[in-house]
XYZ file of C-alpha atoms in Angstrom:
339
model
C -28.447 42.852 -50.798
C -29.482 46.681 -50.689
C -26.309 48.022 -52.207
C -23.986 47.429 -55.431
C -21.050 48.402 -57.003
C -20.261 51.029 -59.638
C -17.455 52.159 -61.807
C -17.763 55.580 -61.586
C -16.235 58.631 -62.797
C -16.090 61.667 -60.674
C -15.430 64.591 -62.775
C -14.608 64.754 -66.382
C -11.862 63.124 -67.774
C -10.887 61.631 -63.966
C -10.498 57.688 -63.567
C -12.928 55.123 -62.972
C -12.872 54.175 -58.750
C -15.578 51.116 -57.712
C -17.660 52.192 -54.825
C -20.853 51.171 -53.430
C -24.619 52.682 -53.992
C -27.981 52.094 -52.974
C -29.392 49.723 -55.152
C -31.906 51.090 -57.356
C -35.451 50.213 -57.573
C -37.332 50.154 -61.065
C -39.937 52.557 -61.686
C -43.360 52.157 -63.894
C -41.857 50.924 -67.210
C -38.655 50.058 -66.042
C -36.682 46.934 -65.199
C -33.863 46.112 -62.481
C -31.176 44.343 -64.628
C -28.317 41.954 -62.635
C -25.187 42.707 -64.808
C -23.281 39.579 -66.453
C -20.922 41.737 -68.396
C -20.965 45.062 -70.170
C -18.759 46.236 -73.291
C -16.852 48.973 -73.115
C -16.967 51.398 -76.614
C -15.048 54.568 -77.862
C -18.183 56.298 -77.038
C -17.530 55.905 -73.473
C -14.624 58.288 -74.110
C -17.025 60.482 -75.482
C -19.069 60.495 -72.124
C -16.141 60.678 -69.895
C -14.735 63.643 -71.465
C -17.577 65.377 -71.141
C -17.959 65.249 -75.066
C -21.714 65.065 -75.586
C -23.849 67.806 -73.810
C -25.254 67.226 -70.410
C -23.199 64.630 -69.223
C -23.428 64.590 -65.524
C -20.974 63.534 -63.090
C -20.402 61.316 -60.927
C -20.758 59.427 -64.185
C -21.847 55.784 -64.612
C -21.326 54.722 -68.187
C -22.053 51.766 -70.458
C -23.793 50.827 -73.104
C -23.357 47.233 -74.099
C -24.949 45.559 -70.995
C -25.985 41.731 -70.874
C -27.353 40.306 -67.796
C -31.081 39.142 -66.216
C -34.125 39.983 -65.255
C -34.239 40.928 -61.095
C -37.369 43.121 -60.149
C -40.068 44.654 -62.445
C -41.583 47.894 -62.289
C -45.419 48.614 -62.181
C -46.976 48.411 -65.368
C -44.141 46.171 -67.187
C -45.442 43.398 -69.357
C -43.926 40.633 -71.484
C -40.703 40.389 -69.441
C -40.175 38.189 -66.604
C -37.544 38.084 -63.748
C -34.893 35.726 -64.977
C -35.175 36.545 -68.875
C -31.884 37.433 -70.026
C -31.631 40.940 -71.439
C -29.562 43.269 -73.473
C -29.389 46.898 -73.651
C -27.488 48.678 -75.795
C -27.019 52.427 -77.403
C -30.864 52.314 -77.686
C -32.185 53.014 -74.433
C -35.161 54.177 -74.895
C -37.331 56.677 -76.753
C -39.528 59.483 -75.978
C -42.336 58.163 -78.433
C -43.762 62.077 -79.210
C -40.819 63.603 -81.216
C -41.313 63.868 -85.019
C -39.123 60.473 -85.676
C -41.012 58.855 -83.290
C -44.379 59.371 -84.369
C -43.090 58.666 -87.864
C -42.038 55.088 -85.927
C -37.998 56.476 -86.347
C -36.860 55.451 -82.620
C -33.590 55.352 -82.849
C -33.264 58.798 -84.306
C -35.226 59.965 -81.259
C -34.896 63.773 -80.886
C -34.825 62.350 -77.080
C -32.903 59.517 -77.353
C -32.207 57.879 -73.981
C -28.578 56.511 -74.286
C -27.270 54.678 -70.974
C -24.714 56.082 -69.254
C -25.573 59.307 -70.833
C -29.674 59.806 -69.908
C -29.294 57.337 -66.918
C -26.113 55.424 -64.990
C -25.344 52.892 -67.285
C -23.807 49.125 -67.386
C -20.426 49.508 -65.585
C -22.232 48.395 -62.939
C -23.487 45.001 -60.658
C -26.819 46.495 -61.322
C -28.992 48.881 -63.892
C -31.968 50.074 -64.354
C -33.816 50.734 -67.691
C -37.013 50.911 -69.670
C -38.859 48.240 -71.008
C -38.790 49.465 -74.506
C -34.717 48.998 -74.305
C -34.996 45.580 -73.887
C -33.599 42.990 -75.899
C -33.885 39.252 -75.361
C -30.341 37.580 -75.440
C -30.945 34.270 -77.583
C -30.027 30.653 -75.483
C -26.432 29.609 -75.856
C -25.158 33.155 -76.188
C -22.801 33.746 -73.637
C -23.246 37.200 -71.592
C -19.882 38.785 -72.583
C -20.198 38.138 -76.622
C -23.809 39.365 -76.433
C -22.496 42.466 -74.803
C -20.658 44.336 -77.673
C -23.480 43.477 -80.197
C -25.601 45.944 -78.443
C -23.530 49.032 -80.021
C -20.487 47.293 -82.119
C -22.362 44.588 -83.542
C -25.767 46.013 -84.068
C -24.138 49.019 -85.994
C -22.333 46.643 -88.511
C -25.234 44.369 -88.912
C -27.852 46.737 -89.319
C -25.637 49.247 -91.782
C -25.322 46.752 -94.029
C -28.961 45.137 -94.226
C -30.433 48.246 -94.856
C -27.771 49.177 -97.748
C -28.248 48.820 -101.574
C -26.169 45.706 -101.627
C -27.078 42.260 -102.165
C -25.801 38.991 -102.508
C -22.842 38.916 -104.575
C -22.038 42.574 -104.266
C -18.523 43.505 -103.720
C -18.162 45.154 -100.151
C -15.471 47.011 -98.674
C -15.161 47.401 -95.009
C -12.719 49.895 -94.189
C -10.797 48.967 -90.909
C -10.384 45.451 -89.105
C -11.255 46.730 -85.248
C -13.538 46.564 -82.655
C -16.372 47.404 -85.887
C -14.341 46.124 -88.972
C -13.996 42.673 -87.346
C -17.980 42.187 -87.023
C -18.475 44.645 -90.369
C -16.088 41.629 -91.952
C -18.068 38.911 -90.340
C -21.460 39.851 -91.245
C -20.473 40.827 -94.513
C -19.335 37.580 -95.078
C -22.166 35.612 -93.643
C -24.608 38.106 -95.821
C -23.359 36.794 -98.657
C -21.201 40.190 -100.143
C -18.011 39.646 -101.866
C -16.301 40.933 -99.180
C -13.129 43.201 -99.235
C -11.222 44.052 -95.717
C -8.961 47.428 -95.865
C -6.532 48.183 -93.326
C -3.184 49.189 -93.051
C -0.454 47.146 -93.407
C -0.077 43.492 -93.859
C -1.133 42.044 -90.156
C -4.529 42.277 -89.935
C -5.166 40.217 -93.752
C -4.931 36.577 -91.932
C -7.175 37.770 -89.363
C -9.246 39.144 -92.156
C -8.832 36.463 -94.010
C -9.879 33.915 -91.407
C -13.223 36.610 -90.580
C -14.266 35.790 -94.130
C -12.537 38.588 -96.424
C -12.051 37.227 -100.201
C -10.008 40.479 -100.738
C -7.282 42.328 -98.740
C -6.689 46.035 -99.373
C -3.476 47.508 -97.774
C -3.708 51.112 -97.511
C -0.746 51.719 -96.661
C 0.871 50.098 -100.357
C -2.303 50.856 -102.690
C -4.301 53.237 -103.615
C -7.332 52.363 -102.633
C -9.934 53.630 -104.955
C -8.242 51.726 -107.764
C -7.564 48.454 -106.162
C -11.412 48.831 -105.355
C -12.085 49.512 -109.758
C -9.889 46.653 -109.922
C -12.272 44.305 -108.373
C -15.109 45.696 -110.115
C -16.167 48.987 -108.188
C -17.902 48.464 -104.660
C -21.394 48.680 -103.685
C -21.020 49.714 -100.617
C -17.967 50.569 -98.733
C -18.569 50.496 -94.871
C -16.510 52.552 -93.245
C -15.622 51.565 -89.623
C -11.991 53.849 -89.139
C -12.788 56.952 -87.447
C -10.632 58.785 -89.894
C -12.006 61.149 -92.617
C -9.038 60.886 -94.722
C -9.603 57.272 -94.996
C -13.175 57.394 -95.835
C -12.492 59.829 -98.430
C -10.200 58.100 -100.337
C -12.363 55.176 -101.082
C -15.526 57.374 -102.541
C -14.001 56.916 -106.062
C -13.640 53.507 -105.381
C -16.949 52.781 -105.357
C -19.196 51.432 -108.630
C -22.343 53.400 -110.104
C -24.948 54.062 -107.386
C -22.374 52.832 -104.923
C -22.905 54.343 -101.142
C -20.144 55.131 -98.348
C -22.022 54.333 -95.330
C -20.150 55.935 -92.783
C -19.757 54.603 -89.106
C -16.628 55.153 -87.614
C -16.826 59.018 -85.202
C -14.813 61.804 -85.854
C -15.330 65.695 -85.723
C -12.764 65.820 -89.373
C -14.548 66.704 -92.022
C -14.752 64.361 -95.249
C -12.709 65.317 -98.596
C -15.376 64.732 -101.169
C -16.221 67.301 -103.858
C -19.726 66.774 -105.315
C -17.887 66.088 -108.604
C -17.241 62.797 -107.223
C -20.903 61.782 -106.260
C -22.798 63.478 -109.092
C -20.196 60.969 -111.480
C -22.088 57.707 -111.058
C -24.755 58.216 -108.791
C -22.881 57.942 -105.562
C -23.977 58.818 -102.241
C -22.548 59.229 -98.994
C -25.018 58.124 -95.550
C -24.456 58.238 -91.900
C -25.954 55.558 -89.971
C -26.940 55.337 -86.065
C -26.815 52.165 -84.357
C -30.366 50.278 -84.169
C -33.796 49.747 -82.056
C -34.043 47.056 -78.811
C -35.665 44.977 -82.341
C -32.527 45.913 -84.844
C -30.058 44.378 -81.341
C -32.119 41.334 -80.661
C -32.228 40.474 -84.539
C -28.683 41.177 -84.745
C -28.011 38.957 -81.482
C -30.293 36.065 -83.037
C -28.436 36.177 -86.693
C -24.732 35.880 -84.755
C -26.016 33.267 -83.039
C -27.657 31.376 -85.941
C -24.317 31.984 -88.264
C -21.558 31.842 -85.914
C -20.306 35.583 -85.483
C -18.452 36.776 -82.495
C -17.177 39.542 -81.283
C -13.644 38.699 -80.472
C -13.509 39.971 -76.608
C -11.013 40.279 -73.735
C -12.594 39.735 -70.613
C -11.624 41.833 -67.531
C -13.175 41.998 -63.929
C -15.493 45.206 -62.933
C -12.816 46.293 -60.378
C -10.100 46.128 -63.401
C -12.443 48.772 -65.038
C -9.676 51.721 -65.596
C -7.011 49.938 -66.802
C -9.675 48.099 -69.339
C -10.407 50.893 -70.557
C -6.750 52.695 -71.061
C -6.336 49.429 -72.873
C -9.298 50.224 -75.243
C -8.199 53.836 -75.636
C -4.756 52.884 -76.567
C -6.200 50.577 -79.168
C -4.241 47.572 -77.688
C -7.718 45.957 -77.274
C -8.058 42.811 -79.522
C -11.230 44.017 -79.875
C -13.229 44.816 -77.364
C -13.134 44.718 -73.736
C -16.318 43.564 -71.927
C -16.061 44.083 -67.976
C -17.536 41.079 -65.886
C -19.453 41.099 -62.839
C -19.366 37.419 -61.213
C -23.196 37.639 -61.108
């Protein structure tokens, strides 16, 4: 077969239409991946909005790809045709940037982010550096592997690198498409782990995800239900909304950290009154290397976390991701190929 099909957006902010291209070839370095299935993430908005500079149209996006192995380019060792391979926000670094040569990839001046620095998963076919690569552990199916590349990877790595340990209390603000792994791997890490949404309906989900505590922010003030469980050590904060964040900061114990994930240009209400008082700190926090996604795919699979996923066919791409944007999605929507 010497074509495939794309989802691919024409102009900015236009809909996603399937047509066929030539299929690609890999270069030196790079790999021809057969795509299985490939999340679809709030970032994609991002890209199809034109909302990061130099996004070029017509746009192929996607950046939770799962799938195998089909051609190899010259020079490409350690991979064979057939391995099954994940690549996620991390796609790829430039290796002579300041972070790079202090061994920082994924805060890459350069960072090569599919669908952004090349056409990405939404796609029967990809192509992408070696260094992207991730090997997808046996008995992982392609469409819950997908999401950890960005969703899962974000959550897992956040919180392995934070000041918490076992027995901690940990907050994750917001039960979606992040909160629900954030909850999970919380859980499985061995945090006392608090889930804070709005309203009642998401605590048996929460619950069930492995949440000891459930924080409605809708009836409590957060910071103090927080001080009433003992301060946290960490409060990850999935929502993309700055008001939300802000109100847990005095929630947190001495030396306690908001790590913040969830995107959004609002600033945060925090006055340094707040941090100086205790010790606490606020840190951003990217997503993670081709290393951070394949140790995050081998702990889910070794513990039992999933992304909880709705399955869609490529062609269905659009109205996928309307469904995502609308925040219907329960959580995220992972396109399929039939490959």
């Amino acid at each position: 077969m010497n074509t495939m099909r794309v989802a691919q957006v024409s102009a900015a902010g236009g809909k996603f239409e399937i047509v066929e291209r030539e299929l690609p070839q890999p270069g030196p370095g790079h790999v021809r991946i057969t795509v299985e299935a490939a999340g679809i993430c709030h970032t994609d908005a991002g890209f199809v909005h034109a909302g990061f500079p130099g996004v070029q149209f017509p746009l192929v996006t996607g950046h939770e790809v799962a799938g195998r192995i089909d051609a190899l380019g010259e020079g490409v060792t350690g991979w064979q045709v057939g391995d099954r391979v994940e690549v996620g926000w991390f796609g790829g670094h430039c290796g002579h940037c300041l972070p790079c040569r202090e061994g920082d990839f994924i805060d890459c001046q350069n960072l090569q982010v599919p669908g952004w620095a090349y056409p990405g998963g939404f796609a029967d076919a990809m192509v992408a550096p070696d260094t992207a690569l991730s090997r997808i552990p046996d008995g992982l199916p392609a469409a819950l592997a997908a999401p950890l590349g960005c969703a899962g990877v974000t959550t897992f790595n956040a919180l392995r690198h934070s000041s918490a340990r076992p027995g901690d209390l940990v907050a994750v603000l917001g039960v979606g498409g992040l909160g629900h792994l954030g909850v999970q791997y919380a859980s499985q890490f061995g945090f006392d782990t608090v889930a804070i949404a709005r309203g009642r309906d998401k605590e048996p989900l929460a619950r069930e995800l492995g949440a000891r505590h459930y924080i409605d922010s809708s009836a409590a003030n957060v910071a103090e239900a927080l001080q009433a469980l003992g301060g946290a050590r960490v409060v990850l904060a999935t929502a993309a909304n700055s008001d939300a964040m802000s109100a847990t900061v005095d929630g947190l114990r001495h030396r306690g950290q908001l790590i913040v994930l969830g995107v959004t240009p609002e600033p945060l209400q925090i006055s340094p009154l707040q941090l100086i008082g205790g010790s606490r700190s606020v840190h951003g926090h990217p997503s993670g290397t081709a290393q951070d996604i394949q140790d995050t795919m081998t702990f889910s699979a070794q513990t039992g976390v999933k992304p909880m996923v709705e399955t869609v066919p490529l062609e269905e791409v659009d109205d996928a991701f309307q469904r995502m944007l609308s925040g219907a999605a329960r959580f995220r929507m992972v396109l399929t190929t039939g490959n």
